[in-house]
PDB file of N, CA and C in Angstrom:
ATOM      1  N   MET A  28     -19.176  -8.196 -17.439  1.00 38.00           N
ATOM      2  CA  MET A  28     -19.677  -8.223 -16.083  1.00 38.00           C
ATOM      3  C   MET A  28     -18.862  -7.265 -15.216  1.00 38.00           C
ATOM      4  N   LYS A  29     -19.522  -6.455 -14.471  1.00 43.00           N
ATOM      5  CA  LYS A  29     -18.860  -5.478 -13.611  1.00 43.00           C
ATOM      6  C   LYS A  29     -18.742  -6.028 -12.197  1.00 43.00           C
ATOM      7  N   ASN A  30     -17.538  -5.944 -11.645  1.00 60.00           N
ATOM      8  CA  ASN A  30     -17.308  -6.361 -10.264  1.00 60.00           C
ATOM      9  C   ASN A  30     -17.379  -5.142  -9.359  1.00 60.00           C
ATOM     10  N   ASN A  31     -18.137  -5.234  -8.308  1.00 67.00           N
ATOM     11  CA  ASN A  31     -18.201  -4.173  -7.317  1.00 67.00           C
ATOM     12  C   ASN A  31     -17.505  -4.648  -6.054  1.00 67.00           C
ATOM     13  N   TYR A  32     -16.394  -4.020  -5.762  1.00 75.00           N
ATOM     14  CA  TYR A  32     -15.647  -4.365  -4.566  1.00 75.00           C
ATOM     15  C   TYR A  32     -15.917  -3.299  -3.515  1.00 75.00           C
ATOM     16  N   GLU A  33     -16.276  -3.720  -2.341  1.00 86.00           N
ATOM     17  CA  GLU A  33     -16.418  -2.783  -1.244  1.00 86.00           C
ATOM     18  C   GLU A  33     -15.159  -2.873  -0.403  1.00 86.00           C
ATOM     19  N   THR A  34     -14.607  -1.722  -0.111  1.00 92.00           N
ATOM     20  CA  THR A  34     -13.400  -1.688   0.703  1.00 92.00           C
ATOM     21  C   THR A  34     -13.597  -0.698   1.845  1.00 92.00           C
ATOM     22  N   PRO A  35     -13.070  -1.029   3.021  1.00 95.00           N
ATOM     23  CA  PRO A  35     -13.182  -0.094   4.140  1.00 95.00           C
ATOM     24  C   PRO A  35     -12.265   1.115   3.938  1.00 95.00           C
ATOM     25  N   ASP A  36     -12.614   2.212   4.573  1.00 96.00           N
ATOM     26  CA  ASP A  36     -11.779   3.411   4.513  1.00 96.00           C
ATOM     27  C   ASP A  36     -10.408   3.142   5.127  1.00 96.00           C
ATOM     28  N   ILE A  37      -9.423   3.832   4.596  1.00 97.00           N
ATOM     29  CA  ILE A  37      -8.064   3.746   5.125  1.00 97.00           C
ATOM     30  C   ILE A  37      -7.892   4.842   6.170  1.00 97.00           C
ATOM     31  N   LEU A  38      -7.471   4.452   7.358  1.00 98.00           N
ATOM     32  CA  LEU A  38      -7.253   5.412   8.445  1.00 98.00           C
ATOM     33  C   LEU A  38      -5.787   5.790   8.608  1.00 98.00           C
ATOM     34  N   GLY A  39      -4.896   4.890   8.192  1.00 97.00           N
ATOM     35  CA  GLY A  39      -3.472   5.140   8.347  1.00 97.00           C
ATOM     36  C   GLY A  39      -2.660   4.464   7.272  1.00 97.00           C
ATOM     37  N   VAL A  40      -1.566   5.095   6.874  1.00 98.00           N
ATOM     38  CA  VAL A  40      -0.661   4.518   5.884  1.00 98.00           C
ATOM     39  C   VAL A  40       0.768   4.892   6.257  1.00 98.00           C
ATOM     40  N   LYS A  41       1.672   3.952   6.030  1.00 97.00           N
ATOM     41  CA  LYS A  41       3.090   4.212   6.273  1.00 97.00           C
ATOM     42  C   LYS A  41       3.905   3.366   5.307  1.00 97.00           C
ATOM     43  N   ALA A  42       4.845   4.015   4.627  1.00 97.00           N
ATOM     44  CA  ALA A  42       5.766   3.296   3.754  1.00 97.00           C
ATOM     45  C   ALA A  42       6.845   2.648   4.614  1.00 97.00           C
ATOM     46  N   LEU A  43       7.112   1.387   4.350  1.00 96.00           N
ATOM     47  CA  LEU A  43       8.122   0.631   5.091  1.00 96.00           C
ATOM     48  C   LEU A  43       9.278   0.281   4.161  1.00 96.00           C
ATOM     49  N   ASP A  44      10.328  -0.288   4.720  1.00 93.00           N
ATOM     50  CA  ASP A  44      11.446  -0.757   3.902  1.00 93.00           C
ATOM     51  C   ASP A  44      10.975  -1.822   2.927  1.00 93.00           C
ATOM     52  N   ASN A  45      11.779  -2.053   1.908  1.00 93.00           N
ATOM     53  CA  ASN A  45      11.539  -3.123   0.940  1.00 93.00           C
ATOM     54  C   ASN A  45      10.240  -2.923   0.152  1.00 93.00           C
ATOM     55  N   TYR A  46       9.842  -1.664  -0.004  1.00 96.00           N
ATOM     56  CA  TYR A  46       8.655  -1.282  -0.802  1.00 96.00           C
ATOM     57  C   TYR A  46       7.366  -1.919  -0.300  1.00 96.00           C
ATOM     58  N   LEU A  47       7.241  -1.983   1.013  1.00 96.00           N
ATOM     59  CA  LEU A  47       6.006  -2.451   1.633  1.00 96.00           C
ATOM     60  C   LEU A  47       5.231  -1.246   2.145  1.00 96.00           C
ATOM     61  N   ILE A  48       3.918  -1.378   2.165  1.00 97.00           N
ATOM     62  CA  ILE A  48       3.037  -0.331   2.670  1.00 97.00           C
ATOM     63  C   ILE A  48       2.223  -0.895   3.829  1.00 97.00           C
ATOM     64  N   TYR A  49       2.285  -0.218   4.970  1.00 97.00           N
ATOM     65  CA  TYR A  49       1.440  -0.558   6.119  1.00 97.00           C
ATOM     66  C   TYR A  49       0.132   0.209   5.971  1.00 97.00           C
ATOM     67  N   LEU A  50      -0.985  -0.502   6.148  1.00 98.00           N
ATOM     68  CA  LEU A  50      -2.315   0.100   6.034  1.00 98.00           C
ATOM     69  C   LEU A  50      -3.147  -0.237   7.256  1.00 98.00           C
ATOM     70  N   LYS A  51      -3.822   0.762   7.796  1.00 97.00           N
ATOM     71  CA  LYS A  51      -4.801   0.528   8.857  1.00 97.00           C
ATOM     72  C   LYS A  51      -6.154   0.954   8.310  1.00 97.00           C
ATOM     73  N   PHE A  52      -7.115   0.044   8.396  1.00 97.00           N
ATOM     74  CA  PHE A  52      -8.444   0.277   7.845  1.00 97.00           C
ATOM     75  C   PHE A  52      -9.445   0.598   8.952  1.00 97.00           C
ATOM     76  N   LYS A  53     -10.556   1.197   8.553  1.00 96.00           N
ATOM     77  CA  LYS A  53     -11.615   1.575   9.491  1.00 96.00           C
ATOM     78  C   LYS A  53     -12.145   0.377  10.273  1.00 96.00           C
ATOM     79  N   THR A  54     -11.991  -0.814   9.730  1.00 96.00           N
ATOM     80  CA  THR A  54     -12.425  -2.053  10.374  1.00 96.00           C
ATOM     81  C   THR A  54     -11.452  -2.483  11.478  1.00 96.00           C
ATOM     82  N   ASN A  55     -10.428  -1.683  11.731  1.00 96.00           N
ATOM     83  CA  ASN A  55      -9.323  -1.972  12.647  1.00 96.00           C
ATOM     84  C   ASN A  55      -8.383  -3.049  12.129  1.00 96.00           C
ATOM     85  N   GLU A  56      -8.566  -3.464  10.895  1.00 97.00           N
ATOM     86  CA  GLU A  56      -7.612  -4.403  10.282  1.00 97.00           C
ATOM     87  C   GLU A  56      -6.325  -3.655   9.953  1.00 97.00           C
ATOM     88  N   GLU A  57      -5.214  -4.323  10.169  1.00 96.00           N
ATOM     89  CA  GLU A  57      -3.916  -3.802   9.790  1.00 96.00           C
ATOM     90  C   GLU A  57      -3.332  -4.774   8.777  1.00 96.00           C
ATOM     91  N   LYS A  58      -2.894  -4.227   7.651  1.00 97.00           N
ATOM     92  CA  LYS A  58      -2.410  -5.073   6.565  1.00 97.00           C
ATOM     93  C   LYS A  58      -1.132  -4.505   5.975  1.00 97.00           C
ATOM     94  N   ILE A  59      -0.448  -5.367   5.236  1.00 97.00           N
ATOM     95  CA  ILE A  59       0.767  -4.990   4.520  1.00 97.00           C
ATOM     96  C   ILE A  59       0.552  -5.256   3.034  1.00 97.00           C
ATOM     97  N   TYR A  60       0.809  -4.216   2.231  1.00 98.00           N
ATOM     98  CA  TYR A  60       0.704  -4.339   0.783  1.00 98.00           C
ATOM     99  C   TYR A  60       2.104  -4.253   0.196  1.00 98.00           C
ATOM    100  N   ASP A  61       2.465  -5.196  -0.646  1.00 97.00           N
ATOM    101  CA  ASP A  61       3.794  -5.268  -1.255  1.00 97.00           C
ATOM    102  C   ASP A  61       3.765  -4.573  -2.614  1.00 97.00           C
ATOM    103  N   MET A  62       4.535  -3.507  -2.758  1.00 97.00           N
ATOM    104  CA  MET A  62       4.571  -2.717  -3.988  1.00 97.00           C
ATOM    105  C   MET A  62       5.676  -3.152  -4.957  1.00 97.00           C
ATOM    106  N   LYS A  63       6.516  -4.097  -4.568  1.00 97.00           N
ATOM    107  CA  LYS A  63       7.692  -4.431  -5.382  1.00 97.00           C
ATOM    108  C   LYS A  63       7.339  -4.797  -6.822  1.00 97.00           C
ATOM    109  N   GLU A  64       6.351  -5.639  -7.022  1.00 95.00           N
ATOM    110  CA  GLU A  64       6.005  -6.071  -8.376  1.00 95.00           C
ATOM    111  C   GLU A  64       5.532  -4.897  -9.229  1.00 95.00           C
ATOM    112  N   LEU A  65       4.671  -4.062  -8.685  1.00 95.00           N
ATOM    113  CA  LEU A  65       4.199  -2.890  -9.436  1.00 95.00           C
ATOM    114  C   LEU A  65       5.358  -1.980  -9.812  1.00 95.00           C
ATOM    115  N   ILE A  66       6.237  -1.718  -8.865  1.00 96.00           N
ATOM    116  CA  ILE A  66       7.359  -0.810  -9.100  1.00 96.00           C
ATOM    117  C   ILE A  66       8.312  -1.380 -10.143  1.00 96.00           C
ATOM    118  N   ASN A  67       8.561  -2.674 -10.092  1.00 95.00           N
ATOM    119  CA  ASN A  67       9.520  -3.285 -11.027  1.00 95.00           C
ATOM    120  C   ASN A  67       8.949  -3.547 -12.411  1.00 95.00           C
ATOM    121  N   GLU A  68       7.645  -3.687 -12.533  1.00 95.00           N
ATOM    122  CA  GLU A  68       7.066  -4.086 -13.820  1.00 95.00           C
ATOM    123  C   GLU A  68       6.254  -3.009 -14.525  1.00 95.00           C
ATOM    124  N   ASN A  69       6.020  -1.873 -13.882  1.00 95.00           N
ATOM    125  CA  ASN A  69       5.163  -0.861 -14.481  1.00 95.00           C
ATOM    126  C   ASN A  69       5.878   0.494 -14.432  1.00 95.00           C
ATOM    127  N   LYS A  70       6.166   1.068 -15.601  1.00 96.00           N
ATOM    128  CA  LYS A  70       6.907   2.332 -15.669  1.00 96.00           C
ATOM    129  C   LYS A  70       6.205   3.470 -14.932  1.00 96.00           C
ATOM    130  N   PHE A  71       4.899   3.400 -14.808  1.00 96.00           N
ATOM    131  CA  PHE A  71       4.126   4.423 -14.094  1.00 96.00           C
ATOM    132  C   PHE A  71       4.661   4.626 -12.672  1.00 96.00           C
ATOM    133  N   TYR A  72       5.223   3.571 -12.093  1.00 97.00           N
ATOM    134  CA  TYR A  72       5.698   3.613 -10.707  1.00 97.00           C
ATOM    135  C   TYR A  72       7.209   3.802 -10.588  1.00 97.00           C
ATOM    136  N   ASN A  73       7.903   4.120 -11.683  1.00 96.00           N
ATOM    137  CA  ASN A  73       9.370   4.222 -11.648  1.00 96.00           C
ATOM    138  C   ASN A  73       9.889   5.169 -10.576  1.00 96.00           C
ATOM    139  N   LYS A  74       9.236   6.300 -10.380  1.00 97.00           N
ATOM    140  CA  LYS A  74       9.722   7.283  -9.403  1.00 97.00           C
ATOM    141  C   LYS A  74       9.697   6.721  -7.978  1.00 97.00           C
ATOM    142  N   LEU A  75       8.849   5.708  -7.741  1.00 97.00           N
ATOM    143  CA  LEU A  75       8.769   5.117  -6.403  1.00 97.00           C
ATOM    144  C   LEU A  75      10.016   4.313  -6.040  1.00 97.00           C
ATOM    145  N   LYS A  76      10.885   4.072  -7.011  1.00 96.00           N
ATOM    146  CA  LYS A  76      12.150   3.394  -6.719  1.00 96.00           C
ATOM    147  C   LYS A  76      13.036   4.264  -5.823  1.00 96.00           C
ATOM    148  N   ASP A  77      12.815   5.581  -5.861  1.00 97.00           N
ATOM    149  CA  ASP A  77      13.508   6.506  -4.962  1.00 97.00           C
ATOM    150  C   ASP A  77      12.887   6.328  -3.577  1.00 97.00           C
ATOM    151  N   LYS A  78      13.651   5.794  -2.660  1.00 95.00           N
ATOM    152  CA  LYS A  78      13.102   5.421  -1.349  1.00 95.00           C
ATOM    153  C   LYS A  78      12.571   6.616  -0.565  1.00 95.00           C
ATOM    154  N   ASP A  79      13.198   7.784  -0.708  1.00 97.00           N
ATOM    155  CA  ASP A  79      12.678   8.973  -0.017  1.00 97.00           C
ATOM    156  C   ASP A  79      11.318   9.365  -0.593  1.00 97.00           C
ATOM    157  N   TYR A  80      11.195   9.302  -1.895  1.00 98.00           N
ATOM    158  CA  TYR A  80       9.920   9.623  -2.539  1.00 98.00           C
ATOM    159  C   TYR A  80       8.857   8.588  -2.146  1.00 98.00           C
ATOM    160  N   PHE A  81       9.230   7.321  -2.144  1.00 98.00           N
ATOM    161  CA  PHE A  81       8.311   6.243  -1.770  1.00 98.00           C
ATOM    162  C   PHE A  81       7.740   6.469  -0.367  1.00 98.00           C
ATOM    163  N   LYS A  82       8.571   6.927   0.535  1.00 97.00           N
ATOM    164  CA  LYS A  82       8.142   7.097   1.929  1.00 97.00           C
ATOM    165  C   LYS A  82       7.152   8.247   2.113  1.00 97.00           C
ATOM    166  N   ASP A  83       6.969   9.082   1.091  1.00 98.00           N
ATOM    167  CA  ASP A  83       6.077  10.238   1.200  1.00 98.00           C
ATOM    168  C   ASP A  83       4.667   9.919   0.687  1.00 98.00           C
ATOM    169  N   VAL A  84       4.143   8.773   1.067  1.00 98.00           N
ATOM    170  CA  VAL A  84       2.811   8.338   0.643  1.00 98.00           C
ATOM    171  C   VAL A  84       1.752   8.966   1.553  1.00 98.00           C
ATOM    172  N   LYS A  85       0.606   9.272   0.968  1.00 98.00           N
ATOM    173  CA  LYS A  85      -0.492   9.896   1.717  1.00 98.00           C
ATOM    174  C   LYS A  85      -1.811   9.190   1.400  1.00 98.00           C
ATOM    175  N   ILE A  86      -2.746   9.294   2.320  1.00 98.00           N
ATOM    176  CA  ILE A  86      -4.112   8.823   2.051  1.00 98.00           C
ATOM    177  C   ILE A  86      -4.775   9.875   1.169  1.00 98.00           C
ATOM    178  N   ARG A  87      -5.448   9.415   0.137  1.00 96.00           N
ATOM    179  CA  ARG A  87      -6.206  10.320  -0.730  1.00 96.00           C
ATOM    180  C   ARG A  87      -7.512   9.635  -1.083  1.00 96.00           C
ATOM    181  N   GLY A  88      -8.599  10.163  -0.551  1.00 92.00           N
ATOM    182  CA  GLY A  88      -9.905   9.553  -0.793  1.00 92.00           C
ATOM    183  C   GLY A  88      -9.942   8.157  -0.195  1.00 92.00           C
ATOM    184  N   ASP A  89     -10.271   7.178  -1.029  1.00 92.00           N
ATOM    185  CA  ASP A  89     -10.345   5.796  -0.550  1.00 92.00           C
ATOM    186  C   ASP A  89      -9.106   4.987  -0.923  1.00 92.00           C
ATOM    187  N   SER A  90      -8.018   5.701  -1.263  1.00 96.00           N
ATOM    188  CA  SER A  90      -6.800   5.027  -1.680  1.00 96.00           C
ATOM    189  C   SER A  90      -5.588   5.739  -1.080  1.00 96.00           C
ATOM    190  N   ILE A  91      -4.413   5.448  -1.647  1.00 98.00           N
ATOM    191  CA  ILE A  91      -3.177   6.126  -1.261  1.00 98.00           C
ATOM    192  C   ILE A  91      -2.572   6.734  -2.511  1.00 98.00           C
ATOM    193  N   GLU A  92      -1.728   7.751  -2.321  1.00 98.00           N
ATOM    194  CA  GLU A  92      -1.181   8.440  -3.482  1.00 98.00           C
ATOM    195  C   GLU A  92       0.143   9.093  -3.126  1.00 98.00           C
ATOM    196  N   TRP A  93       0.971   9.267  -4.156  1.00 98.00           N
ATOM    197  CA  TRP A  93       2.224   9.992  -4.034  1.00 98.00           C
ATOM    198  C   TRP A  93       2.089  11.311  -4.780  1.00 98.00           C
ATOM    199  N   GLU A  94       3.061  12.180  -4.602  1.00 97.00           N
ATOM    200  CA  GLU A  94       3.014  13.556  -5.106  1.00 97.00           C
ATOM    201  C   GLU A  94       2.716  13.662  -6.604  1.00 97.00           C
ATOM    202  N   ASN A  95       3.282  12.789  -7.409  1.00 96.00           N
ATOM    203  CA  ASN A  95       3.093  12.878  -8.863  1.00 96.00           C
ATOM    204  C   ASN A  95       1.895  12.084  -9.369  1.00 96.00           C
ATOM    205  N   GLY A  96       1.031  11.635  -8.458  1.00 96.00           N
ATOM    206  CA  GLY A  96      -0.205  10.977  -8.868  1.00 96.00           C
ATOM    207  C   GLY A  96      -0.167   9.462  -8.893  1.00 96.00           C
ATOM    208  N   GLU A  97       0.965   8.863  -8.574  1.00 97.00           N
ATOM    209  CA  GLU A  97       1.005   7.403  -8.503  1.00 97.00           C
ATOM    210  C   GLU A  97       0.034   6.965  -7.412  1.00 97.00           C
ATOM    211  N   ASP A  98      -0.786   5.979  -7.732  1.00 97.00           N
ATOM    212  CA  ASP A  98      -1.749   5.483  -6.751  1.00 97.00           C
ATOM    213  C   ASP A  98      -1.994   4.002  -6.979  1.00 97.00           C
ATOM    214  N   VAL A  99      -2.761   3.411  -6.085  1.00 97.00           N
ATOM    215  CA  VAL A  99      -3.108   1.992  -6.174  1.00 97.00           C
ATOM    216  C   VAL A  99      -4.608   1.893  -5.938  1.00 97.00           C
ATOM    217  N   ALA A 100      -5.279   1.082  -6.732  1.00 95.00           N
ATOM    218  CA  ALA A 100      -6.723   0.912  -6.585  1.00 95.00           C
ATOM    219  C   ALA A 100      -7.050   0.411  -5.183  1.00 95.00           C
ATOM    220  N   PRO A 101      -8.094   0.970  -4.560  1.00 95.00           N
ATOM    221  CA  PRO A 101      -8.418   0.576  -3.189  1.00 95.00           C
ATOM    222  C   PRO A 101      -8.696  -0.916  -3.037  1.00 95.00           C
ATOM    223  N   GLU A 102      -9.312  -1.531  -4.042  1.00 95.00           N
ATOM    224  CA  GLU A 102      -9.579  -2.968  -3.934  1.00 95.00           C
ATOM    225  C   GLU A 102      -8.294  -3.777  -3.952  1.00 95.00           C
ATOM    226  N   ASN A 103      -7.280  -3.305  -4.660  1.00 95.00           N
ATOM    227  CA  ASN A 103      -5.984  -3.995  -4.632  1.00 95.00           C
ATOM    228  C   ASN A 103      -5.330  -3.845  -3.266  1.00 95.00           C
ATOM    229  N   LEU A 104      -5.383  -2.639  -2.718  1.00 97.00           N
ATOM    230  CA  LEU A 104      -4.788  -2.418  -1.397  1.00 97.00           C
ATOM    231  C   LEU A 104      -5.413  -3.329  -0.355  1.00 97.00           C
ATOM    232  N   TYR A 105      -6.712  -3.505  -0.429  1.00 96.00           N
ATOM    233  CA  TYR A 105      -7.410  -4.287   0.600  1.00 96.00           C
ATOM    234  C   TYR A 105      -7.330  -5.790   0.342  1.00 96.00           C
ATOM    235  N   TYR A 106      -7.695  -6.210  -0.860  1.00 96.00           N
ATOM    236  CA  TYR A 106      -7.800  -7.649  -1.130  1.00 96.00           C
ATOM    237  C   TYR A 106      -6.469  -8.324  -1.451  1.00 96.00           C
ATOM    238  N   ASP A 107      -5.472  -7.559  -1.896  1.00 96.00           N
ATOM    239  CA  ASP A 107      -4.175  -8.152  -2.234  1.00 96.00           C
ATOM    240  C   ASP A 107      -3.131  -7.947  -1.138  1.00 96.00           C
ATOM    241  N   SER A 108      -3.550  -7.444  -0.005  1.00 97.00           N
ATOM    242  CA  SER A 108      -2.616  -7.248   1.103  1.00 97.00           C
ATOM    243  C   SER A 108      -2.685  -8.431   2.066  1.00 97.00           C
ATOM    244  N   ILE A 109      -1.710  -8.479   2.942  1.00 96.00           N
ATOM    245  CA  ILE A 109      -1.579  -9.578   3.896  1.00 96.00           C
ATOM    246  C   ILE A 109      -1.861  -9.052   5.291  1.00 96.00           C
ATOM    247  N   ASN A 110      -2.585  -9.813   6.072  1.00 95.00           N
ATOM    248  CA  ASN A 110      -2.848  -9.434   7.459  1.00 95.00           C
ATOM    249  C   ASN A 110      -1.523  -9.262   8.184  1.00 95.00           C
ATOM    250  N   ILE A 111      -1.416  -8.204   8.935  1.00 94.00           N
ATOM    251  CA  ILE A 111      -0.155  -7.865   9.594  1.00 94.00           C
ATOM    252  C   ILE A 111       0.339  -8.972  10.527  1.00 94.00           C
ATOM    253  N   ASN A 112      -0.563  -9.720  11.118  1.00 90.00           N
ATOM    254  CA  ASN A 112      -0.157 -10.791  12.033  1.00 90.00           C
ATOM    255  C   ASN A 112       0.651 -11.882  11.342  1.00 90.00           C
ATOM    256  N   GLU A 113       0.494 -12.005  10.028  1.00 89.00           N
ATOM    257  CA  GLU A 113       1.243 -13.023   9.283  1.00 89.00           C
ATOM    258  C   GLU A 113       2.690 -12.628   9.028  1.00 89.00           C
ATOM    259  N   VAL A 114       2.993 -11.329   9.117  1.00 84.00           N
ATOM    260  CA  VAL A 114       4.340 -10.872   8.764  1.00 84.00           C
ATOM    261  C   VAL A 114       4.978  -9.959   9.802  1.00 84.00           C
ATOM    262  N   LYS A 115       4.285  -9.656  10.866  1.00 75.00           N
ATOM    263  CA  LYS A 115       4.739  -8.664  11.846  1.00 75.00           C
ATOM    264  C   LYS A 115       6.151  -8.935  12.358  1.00 75.00           C
ATOM    265  N   GLU A 116       6.464 -10.183  12.623  1.00 76.00           N
ATOM    266  CA  GLU A 116       7.799 -10.534  13.154  1.00 76.00           C
ATOM    267  C   GLU A 116       8.914 -10.181  12.189  1.00 76.00           C
ATOM    268  N   ASP A 117       8.607 -10.148  10.887  1.00 76.00           N
ATOM    269  CA  ASP A 117       9.630  -9.932   9.877  1.00 76.00           C
ATOM    270  C   ASP A 117       9.862  -8.467   9.539  1.00 76.00           C
ATOM    271  N   ILE A 118       9.073  -7.564  10.105  1.00 79.00           N
ATOM    272  CA  ILE A 118       9.163  -6.150   9.734  1.00 79.00           C
ATOM    273  C   ILE A 118       9.615  -5.322  10.924  1.00 79.00           C
ATOM    274  N   LYS A 119      10.867  -4.857  10.860  1.00 72.00           N
ATOM    275  CA  LYS A 119      11.475  -4.114  11.965  1.00 72.00           C
ATOM    276  C   LYS A 119      10.716  -2.849  12.327  1.00 72.00           C
ATOM    277  N   GLU A 120      10.227  -2.133  11.322  1.00 72.00           N
ATOM    278  CA  GLU A 120       9.603  -0.834  11.571  1.00 72.00           C
ATOM    279  C   GLU A 120       8.315  -0.929  12.378  1.00 72.00           C
ATOM    280  N   LEU A 121       7.787  -2.122  12.551  1.00 70.00           N
ATOM    281  CA  LEU A 121       6.533  -2.296  13.271  1.00 70.00           C
ATOM    282  C   LEU A 121       6.738  -2.621  14.750  1.00 70.00           C
ATOM    283  N   ASP A 122       7.986  -2.714  15.177  1.00 64.00           N
ATOM    284  CA  ASP A 122       8.275  -3.001  16.583  1.00 64.00           C
ATOM    285  C   ASP A 122       7.903  -1.860  17.486  1.00 64.00           C
TER     286      ASP A 122
END
């Protein structure tokens, strides 16, 4: 069975401390995606452990990407992220 996930376009992305990603979607939703598990458990993301490299994330198509091709599926970015209002107080960079 094939799952079709619809995800809104990403309008903004910013790498935050502690391997978090801030995302702003076309729906005006703002969310936080936690990359720690992917980085720690999947060798494909090893280079993202370098915090300077991690911070150089860009929007590419309907997802995000780093220079060497590391990316995250758009449905994961949208459905596995947390609404910013749930964590805003805990993230200094969002002040």
